[in-house]
Coordinates of C-alpha atoms and ligand atoms in Angstrom, one line a residue:
M160 CA 14.3 -7.9 -19.9
T161 CA 13.6 -7.5 -23.5
K162 CA 13.3 -4.1 -25.0
R163 CA 10.1 -2.4 -24.0
T164 CA 8.2 0.7 -25.5
F165 CA 7.5 2.1 -22.2
D166 CA 9.2 2.4 -18.7
V167 CA 5.5 2.5 -16.9
V168 CA 1.9 1.9 -18.0
V169 CA -0.8 3.2 -15.8
W170 CA -3.6 0.6 -16.1
G171 CA -6.8 1.7 -14.7
A172 CA -6.0 5.4 -15.4
T173 CA -9.7 6.1 -15.9
G174 CA -10.6 5.1 -12.4
F175 CA -10.6 7.5 -9.5
T176 CA -7.1 6.8 -8.1
G177 CA -5.7 5.9 -11.7
R178 CA -6.7 9.4 -12.9
L179 CA -4.7 11.1 -9.9
V180 CA -1.8 8.8 -10.9
A181 CA -1.7 9.9 -14.4
E182 CA -2.0 13.6 -13.3
Y183 CA 0.9 13.1 -11.1
M184 CA 2.8 11.6 -13.8
V185 CA 1.9 14.7 -16.2
R186 CA 3.0 17.2 -13.4
T187 CA 6.3 15.3 -12.3
Y188 CA 7.6 13.6 -15.4
G189 CA 5.9 15.5 -18.3
I190 CA 5.0 14.1 -21.7
G191 CA 7.5 12.7 -24.0
G192 CA 10.2 13.3 -21.4
D193 CA 13.0 10.8 -20.1
I194 CA 10.4 8.6 -18.4
T195 CA 8.3 7.1 -21.2
W196 CA 4.8 6.3 -19.9
A197 CA 1.2 5.5 -21.3
V198 CA -2.2 5.3 -19.7
A199 CA -4.3 2.0 -20.2
G200 CA -7.8 1.0 -19.4
R201 CA -10.8 -1.0 -20.9
S202 CA -12.4 1.8 -22.7
A203 CA -10.8 3.7 -25.6
S204 CA -13.3 6.5 -25.5
K205 CA -12.7 7.0 -21.7
L206 CA -9.0 7.0 -22.2
E207 CA -9.3 9.7 -24.9
S208 CA -11.4 12.0 -22.8
L209 CA -9.1 11.4 -19.6
R210 CA -6.1 12.4 -21.9
K211 CA -7.7 15.6 -23.1
N212 CA -8.8 16.4 -19.5
I213 CA -5.3 16.1 -18.1
A214 CA -3.1 17.3 -21.1
G215 CA -5.4 19.5 -23.1
S216 CA -3.6 20.2 -26.5
D217 CA -0.7 17.8 -25.5
A218 CA -3.0 14.7 -25.0
D219 CA -1.7 13.0 -28.1
G220 CA 1.8 12.9 -26.4
I221 CA 0.3 10.4 -23.9
P222 CA 0.1 7.0 -25.6
Q223 CA -3.1 4.9 -24.7
I224 CA -3.5 1.2 -24.6
V225 CA -6.7 -0.5 -24.4
A226 CA -6.8 -3.8 -22.1
D227 CA -9.6 -5.5 -20.5
S228 CA -9.1 -7.9 -17.6
Q229 CA -11.1 -10.5 -19.5
D230 CA -9.3 -10.2 -22.6
E231 CA -6.1 -12.3 -22.5
T232 CA -4.5 -11.1 -25.6
S233 CA -4.9 -7.3 -24.8
L234 CA -3.4 -8.0 -21.4
R235 CA -0.4 -9.9 -22.7
N236 CA 0.3 -7.0 -25.2
L237 CA 0.1 -4.7 -22.3
V238 CA 2.6 -6.5 -20.2
A239 CA 4.9 -7.0 -23.1
A240 CA 5.0 -3.3 -23.9
T241 CA 6.3 -2.0 -20.6
R242 CA 9.0 -2.4 -18.0
V243 CA 6.4 -1.7 -15.2
V244 CA 2.6 -2.1 -15.0
C245 CA 1.1 0.3 -12.4
S246 CA -2.4 -1.2 -11.5
T247 CA -5.0 0.7 -10.1
V248 CA -7.7 -1.8 -11.3
G249 CA -9.5 -3.1 -8.4
P250 CA -11.0 -5.0 -6.6
Y251 CA -7.8 -6.9 -7.4
A252 CA -9.3 -10.2 -6.5
M253 CA -11.8 -9.6 -9.3
Y254 CA -9.8 -8.2 -12.1
G255 CA -6.1 -8.6 -11.2
S256 CA -5.0 -12.2 -11.2
L257 CA -4.2 -12.7 -15.0
L258 CA -2.4 -9.4 -15.0
V259 CA -0.1 -10.7 -12.1
Q260 CA 0.4 -14.0 -13.9
F261 CA 1.4 -12.4 -17.1
C262 CA 3.8 -10.0 -15.4
A263 CA 5.5 -12.8 -13.4
E264 CA 5.9 -14.9 -16.6
Q265 CA 7.2 -12.1 -18.7
G266 CA 9.6 -10.5 -16.3
T267 CA 7.8 -7.4 -16.4
H268 CA 7.8 -5.4 -12.8
Y269 CA 4.4 -4.6 -11.2
C270 CA 3.0 -2.6 -8.5
D271 CA -0.5 -2.2 -7.2
L272 CA -2.6 -0.9 -4.3
A273 CA -3.9 -4.1 -3.2
G274 CA -5.0 -4.8 0.5
E275 CA -6.7 -8.0 -0.2
I276 CA -4.7 -10.4 1.8
H277 CA -6.3 -13.7 0.6
W278 CA -5.6 -12.5 -2.9
M279 CA -2.1 -11.7 -2.5
C280 CA -1.3 -15.0 -0.7
D281 CA -2.9 -16.7 -3.6
M282 CA -0.9 -14.7 -6.2
M283 CA 2.4 -15.3 -4.3
E284 CA 1.7 -19.1 -4.0
R285 CA 0.8 -19.5 -7.7
H286 CA 3.3 -17.1 -9.3
G287 CA 6.0 -16.7 -7.0
A288 CA 8.4 -19.3 -8.6
A289 CA 7.5 -17.8 -12.1
A290 CA 8.5 -14.3 -11.0
E291 CA 11.7 -15.3 -9.5
A292 CA 12.6 -17.1 -12.5
S293 CA 11.7 -14.3 -15.0
G294 CA 13.3 -11.4 -13.0
A295 CA 10.0 -9.7 -12.3
R296 CA 9.6 -7.8 -9.1
I297 CA 5.9 -7.9 -8.0
V298 CA 5.0 -5.4 -5.3
H299 CA 1.5 -5.2 -3.7
S300 CA 0.4 -2.6 -1.4
C301 CA 2.1 0.5 -2.8
G302 CA -0.4 3.3 -1.3
F303 CA -1.2 4.7 2.0
D304 CA -1.4 1.1 3.0
C305 CA 1.4 0.2 3.3
I306 CA 4.1 2.5 2.3
P307 CA 4.3 4.6 5.5
S308 CA 4.3 1.6 7.8
D309 CA 6.8 -0.5 5.8
L310 CA 9.1 2.3 4.8
G311 CA 8.7 4.1 8.2
T312 CA 10.0 1.0 10.0
Y313 CA 12.7 0.3 7.5
F314 CA 13.8 3.8 7.9
V315 CA 13.7 4.0 11.7
Q316 CA 15.5 0.6 11.9
S317 CA 18.3 1.7 9.4
Q318 CA 18.6 5.0 11.7
M319 CA 18.9 2.7 14.7
Q320 CA 21.7 0.8 13.0
E321 CA 23.6 3.8 11.8
R322 CA 23.5 5.8 15.2
H323 CA 23.8 2.9 17.6
G324 CA 25.0 -0.1 15.7
V325 CA 22.1 -2.2 16.8
Y326 CA 18.5 -2.9 15.6
A327 CA 15.3 -2.0 17.7
T328 CA 13.6 -5.4 19.1
R329 CA 10.2 -3.5 18.9
V330 CA 8.8 -0.7 16.8
K331 CA 5.4 0.9 17.3
G332 CA 3.5 2.6 14.5
R333 CA 1.2 5.2 15.8
V334 CA -1.1 7.2 13.6
V335 CA -0.9 10.8 14.9
N336 CA -3.4 12.5 12.6
F337 CA -5.0 12.2 9.2
A338 CA -7.7 13.8 7.1
G339 CA -9.2 12.2 3.9
G340 CA -12.0 10.3 2.5
L341 CA -13.2 6.9 0.8
S342 CA -13.6 5.9 -2.9
G343 CA -15.9 3.7 -4.4
G344 CA -13.3 1.4 -5.7
T345 CA -12.0 0.9 -2.0
F346 CA -15.6 0.3 -0.7
A347 CA -15.9 -2.3 -3.5
S348 CA -12.7 -4.1 -2.4
M349 CA -13.8 -4.3 1.2
V350 CA -17.3 -5.7 0.0
S351 CA -15.5 -8.2 -2.3
M352 CA -13.2 -9.3 0.7
M353 CA -16.4 -9.8 2.8
E354 CA -18.1 -11.7 0.1
E355 CA -15.3 -14.1 -0.4
A356 CA -15.2 -14.7 3.3
K357 CA -18.7 -15.6 3.2
V358 CA -18.1 -18.4 0.9
N359 CA -14.6 -19.2 2.0
P360 CA -14.2 -19.1 5.8
G361 CA -10.5 -19.6 5.5
V362 CA -10.3 -16.0 4.4
L363 CA -11.2 -14.8 7.8
D364 CA -8.5 -17.2 9.5
L365 CA -6.0 -15.9 7.1
M366 CA -6.9 -12.1 7.9
A367 CA -6.7 -12.8 11.7
D368 CA -3.3 -14.4 11.2
P369 CA -0.6 -11.9 12.1
Y370 CA 1.9 -13.5 9.9
A371 CA -0.5 -14.2 7.0
L372 CA 1.9 -12.8 4.4
N373 CA 5.1 -14.3 5.6
P374 CA 6.7 -16.9 3.3
P375 CA 5.8 -20.4 4.3
N376 CA 8.2 -22.6 6.1
L377 CA 10.0 -19.6 7.8
P378 CA 9.7 -19.0 11.5
R379 CA 7.1 -16.8 12.9
G380 CA 7.6 -14.2 15.6
D381 CA 6.1 -13.0 18.9
D382 CA 3.3 -10.8 17.5
G383 CA -0.2 -11.7 18.5
E384 CA -3.6 -10.5 17.5
D385 CA -4.2 -6.7 16.3
Q386 CA -5.5 -4.3 19.0
T387 CA -9.2 -4.3 19.3
G388 CA -10.0 -2.0 22.2
A389 CA -8.9 1.2 23.9
R390 CA -5.4 0.9 25.3
Y391 CA -3.2 3.5 27.2
D392 CA 0.2 3.7 25.6
Q393 CA 3.0 4.5 28.2
D394 CA 5.6 5.5 25.7
F395 CA 3.4 8.0 24.0
H396 CA 1.4 9.1 27.2
Q397 CA -1.8 8.9 25.2
W398 CA -4.7 6.6 24.8
T399 CA -4.9 4.6 21.5
A400 CA -7.6 3.0 19.4
P401 CA -7.4 0.2 16.6
F402 CA -6.1 1.5 13.4
M403 CA -8.2 0.4 10.5
M404 CA -5.3 -0.5 8.0
A405 CA -3.1 -2.2 10.8
G406 CA -4.5 -5.8 9.4
V407 CA -2.7 -5.2 6.4
N408 CA 0.1 -2.9 7.4
T409 CA 1.5 -5.1 10.2
R410 CA 1.5 -8.2 8.0
V411 CA 3.4 -6.5 5.2
V412 CA 6.1 -5.1 7.8
R413 CA 6.7 -8.5 9.2
R414 CA 6.9 -9.9 5.5
S415 CA 9.7 -7.4 5.0
H416 CA 11.4 -8.6 8.1
A417 CA 11.2 -12.1 7.0
Q418 CA 12.3 -11.3 3.3
L419 CA 15.2 -9.3 4.7
G420 CA 16.4 -12.5 6.7
F421 CA 15.3 -11.5 10.1
P422 CA 17.9 -8.8 10.7
W423 CA 15.8 -7.3 13.6
G424 CA 16.0 -10.4 15.5
R425 CA 13.6 -13.5 15.9
H426 CA 11.7 -11.7 18.6
F427 CA 11.1 -8.4 16.8
V428 CA 7.7 -7.3 17.4
Y429 CA 5.6 -4.5 15.5
D430 CA 2.1 -3.2 16.1
E431 CA 0.0 -0.3 15.0
A432 CA -2.6 1.8 16.6
M433 CA -4.2 5.3 16.3
L434 CA -3.3 8.1 19.0
T435 CA -6.4 9.6 20.5
G436 CA -4.9 11.9 23.2
D437 CA -4.3 12.0 26.8
G438 CA -6.7 12.4 29.8
P439 CA -10.5 11.7 29.9
G440 CA -10.8 13.3 26.3
G441 CA -8.4 10.8 24.9
F442 CA -10.0 7.9 26.7
L443 CA -13.3 8.8 25.3
R444 CA -12.2 9.1 21.8
A445 CA -10.3 5.8 22.1
M446 CA -13.5 4.1 23.5
L447 CA -15.7 5.5 20.7
S448 CA -13.3 4.9 18.0
S449 CA -12.8 1.1 19.1
A450 CA -16.6 0.7 19.6
G451 CA -17.1 2.1 16.1
A452 CA -14.4 -0.1 14.5
G453 CA -15.9 -3.2 16.3
L454 CA -19.5 -2.3 15.2
M455 CA -18.4 -1.6 11.8
A456 CA -16.6 -5.3 11.7
V457 CA -19.8 -6.9 12.8
V458 CA -22.3 -5.2 10.8
S459 CA -20.4 -5.2 7.6
A460 CA -20.4 -9.1 7.9
V461 CA -24.1 -9.2 7.4
S462 CA -25.2 -9.0 3.8
P463 CA -28.4 -6.9 4.0
V464 CA -26.3 -4.2 6.0
R465 CA -23.5 -4.4 3.3
R466 CA -26.3 -3.7 0.6
L467 CA -27.5 -0.8 2.7
L468 CA -24.0 0.5 3.1
A469 CA -23.6 0.3 -0.6
R470 CA -26.5 2.8 -1.1
V471 CA -24.7 5.7 0.8
A472 CA -21.1 4.7 0.0
P473 CA -19.7 6.1 -3.3
S474 CA -20.0 4.0 -6.4
P475 CA -16.8 2.7 -8.3
G476 CA -15.2 5.8 -10.1
E477 CA -16.3 8.2 -7.6
G478 CA -14.3 9.4 -4.5
P479 CA -13.5 12.4 -2.3
S480 CA -13.7 16.0 -3.6
L481 CA -11.0 17.8 -5.0
E482 CA -11.3 20.0 -1.8
T483 CA -11.0 16.9 0.5
I484 CA -8.0 15.6 -1.6
E485 CA -6.1 18.9 -1.4
K486 CA -6.7 19.6 2.4
G487 CA -6.0 16.0 3.3
F488 CA -2.6 14.9 5.1
F489 CA -1.2 12.3 7.3
E490 CA 1.3 12.0 10.2
V491 CA 2.6 8.6 11.3
D492 CA 5.1 8.1 14.2
F493 CA 7.3 5.1 14.5
L494 CA 8.9 4.5 17.9
A495 CA 11.9 2.1 17.9
S496 CA 12.9 0.6 21.2
H497 CA 16.8 0.1 21.7
P498 CA 17.3 -3.4 23.0
E499 CA 19.2 -2.1 26.2
D500 CA 19.2 1.8 26.7
L501 CA 15.9 3.6 26.9
D502 CA 17.8 6.9 26.3
C503 CA 18.7 5.6 22.7
N504 CA 15.1 5.0 21.7
L505 CA 14.4 6.7 18.3
L506 CA 11.2 8.3 17.1
V507 CA 10.7 8.8 13.3
R508 CA 7.7 10.8 12.0
V509 CA 6.5 10.2 8.4
T510 CA 4.4 12.7 6.8
G511 CA 2.5 13.4 3.7
D512 CA 0.3 16.1 2.1
R513 CA -3.1 15.6 0.2
D514 CA -5.7 12.9 1.3
P515 CA -3.6 9.8 2.4
G516 CA -5.8 7.3 0.4
Y517 CA -6.0 9.0 -2.9
G518 CA -3.9 12.2 -3.3
A519 CA -1.0 11.0 -1.4
T520 CA -1.4 7.3 -2.4
A521 CA -1.3 8.2 -6.2
K522 CA 2.1 9.8 -5.6
M523 CA 3.4 6.9 -3.7
I524 CA 2.4 4.3 -6.4
A525 CA 3.7 6.5 -9.2
E526 CA 7.0 6.8 -7.4
C527 CA 7.2 3.1 -6.8
A528 CA 6.4 2.5 -10.6
V529 CA 9.2 4.9 -11.6
C530 CA 11.5 3.5 -9.1
L531 CA 11.1 -0.1 -10.3
A532 CA 11.5 1.0 -13.9
T533 CA 14.6 3.2 -13.7
D534 CA 16.5 2.7 -10.4
E535 CA 19.4 0.4 -10.0
L536 CA 17.8 -1.9 -7.3
E537 CA 19.9 -4.5 -5.5
S538 CA 16.8 -6.6 -4.6
P539 CA 16.1 -10.0 -6.0
S540 CA 13.1 -10.9 -8.1
G541 CA 9.8 -12.4 -6.9
F542 CA 7.0 -11.0 -4.8
L543 CA 8.5 -8.5 -2.6
T544 CA 7.3 -5.7 -0.2
P545 CA 7.9 -2.2 -1.1
A546 CA 10.8 -2.0 1.7
V547 CA 12.5 -4.9 0.3
A548 CA 12.1 -4.3 -3.3
M549 CA 13.1 -0.5 -3.2
G550 CA 14.2 0.3 0.2
S551 CA 16.0 3.7 0.8
Q552 CA 15.9 4.6 -2.9
L553 CA 12.1 4.7 -2.6
V554 CA 12.5 6.8 0.6
D555 CA 14.8 9.2 -1.4
R556 CA 12.1 9.4 -4.0
L557 CA 9.1 10.1 -1.8
V558 CA 10.9 12.9 -0.1
S559 CA 12.4 14.3 -3.2
K560 CA 9.6 14.1 -5.5
A561 CA 6.1 13.3 -3.6
G562 CA 6.5 15.8 -0.7
M563 CA 6.8 13.1 2.0
T564 CA 9.0 13.6 4.9
F565 CA 10.9 10.9 7.2
S566 CA 12.3 12.8 10.1
I567 CA 13.8 11.9 13.5
R568 CA 12.2 13.8 16.4
Ligands
NAP97 N1 -3.9 0.9 -0.7 C1 -4.6 2.0 -0.7 O1 -3.9 2.9 0.0 C2 -5.5 2.2 -1.6 C3 -5.8 3.6 -1.9 C4 -6.8 3.9 -3.0 C5 -7.3 2.8 -3.7 N2 -6.9 1.5 -3.4 C6 -7.4 0.5 -4.2 O2 -7.3 0.7 -5.5 C7 -8.3 0.1 -6.3 C8 -8.9 1.2 -7.2 O3 -9.8 2.0 -6.5 P1 -10.5 3.2 -7.1 O4 -11.3 4.0 -6.1 O5 -9.5 4.0 -8.0 O6 -11.5 2.3 -8.1 P2 -12.3 2.9 -9.3 O7 -12.6 4.3 -9.5 O8 -13.6 2.0 -9.3 O9 -11.5 2.5 -10.6 C9 -11.4 1.1 -11.1 C10 -10.5 1.0 -12.4 O10 -10.6 -0.3 -12.7 C11 -11.1 -0.3 -14.2 N3 -12.0 -1.6 -14.5 C12 -13.0 -2.0 -13.9 N4 -13.1 -3.2 -14.6 C13 -12.1 -3.6 -15.5 C14 -12.0 -4.6 -16.3 N5 -12.6 -5.6 -16.5 N6 -10.8 -4.5 -17.1 C15 -9.9 -3.3 -17.0 N7 -10.1 -2.3 -16.2 C16 -11.4 -2.5 -15.4 C17 -12.2 0.8 -14.3 O11 -12.3 1.1 -15.6 P3 -13.6 2.0 -16.1 O12 -13.2 3.5 -15.8 O13 -13.7 1.7 -17.4 O14 -14.7 1.6 -15.2 C18 -11.4 2.0 -13.4 O15 -10.3 2.4 -14.3 C19 -9.4 -0.5 -5.2 O16 -9.0 -1.8 -5.1 C20 -8.9 0.2 -3.9 O17 -9.1 -0.8 -2.9 C21 -6.1 1.1 -2.5

């Protein structure tokens, strides 16, 4: 990589999540310290006021770069100035394509919070070869989707190997509990995906494909459709309901397995659901939650309903209150099945403080960016999942810096 001015540039720092990332960078890595970083966005005046708000009289110590998604020169300059672009500019399908192209071409590492599967597939197909050739590591989905799932599975499998010398043939991801809110940017990304599906029905087929993110021409596995209704889980002795992010998380975990060369076996399966408790109460919650998820999927496909939802949902730039962010948390369990001996099954719990989608996500993507910029990574270049790109080095960072835990129970 040619000499770069910055280790990390946070593009989209004036947005709801980007601001949280910038605040985390100030808190954790300081200003003018060993990690050189800058904020970037499309509006110079918004960047000025952000810097003043988060750093007060030290604001001048945070460099700013103006770059608009529609201005190619500004984007090329941004990409040339840094080792890593950390992008919170979404919907990604709307604003992110040129940036990914330039990062792939110029050998600049990249991380984002994308969950737009059709866009990620498109980027991989169009720029995969360029990234491999330039040395860039392009890593999508570095927030609550999909870090706990991808790293949780990776971690429980490495523990299984370390303790029992084998890999689990099955891992179940089970959301135990979480509290948080929704931002305007996330809502806009969901709407943008539905709009795309309306004009391009192939998008819905892609979203339904359990191996949508696997590299083409590689064997698929035994996983089927995502859970849609209430189900009793014999291992957890609880009822379960569909988890809204499973459609992205499971695809990323399966891509990790494929990119690692199928170490967990050709018949390895992974699924996700939300635990709702035992007894009639657990059953009722599972039924209600499944019905709610089903209803949401159906009504959000109807344009007038989407327009109605847009009136009550937060606008771009808005998100959960500070109190919701600070009181938020998440707990996700990963149960790994030993291939022969039930007594050797392993259960790992991954936890984090703060609202998972924003407070915790900001910490996750910031640590991904710093990890890509400064850690000695063994992974190849190209479009990689977080686990494949950064593996145990990222787990160590999330635990030591970002307040997450990965613990065997
Ligand atoms: N995976 C996860 O766990 C997760 C969690 C949170 C968010 N997300 C995703 O992250 C993305 C951002 O969410 P958010 O709530 O932070 O959104 P947001 O508040 O609307 O922020 C969007 C950012 O993009 C910038 N932007 C818009 N158009 C631009 C353009 N043409 N050129 C350059 N910058 C432009 C905005 O700049 P201005 O300030 O100038 O308007 C703002 O900084 C969404 O796609 C969301 O789905 C994912």
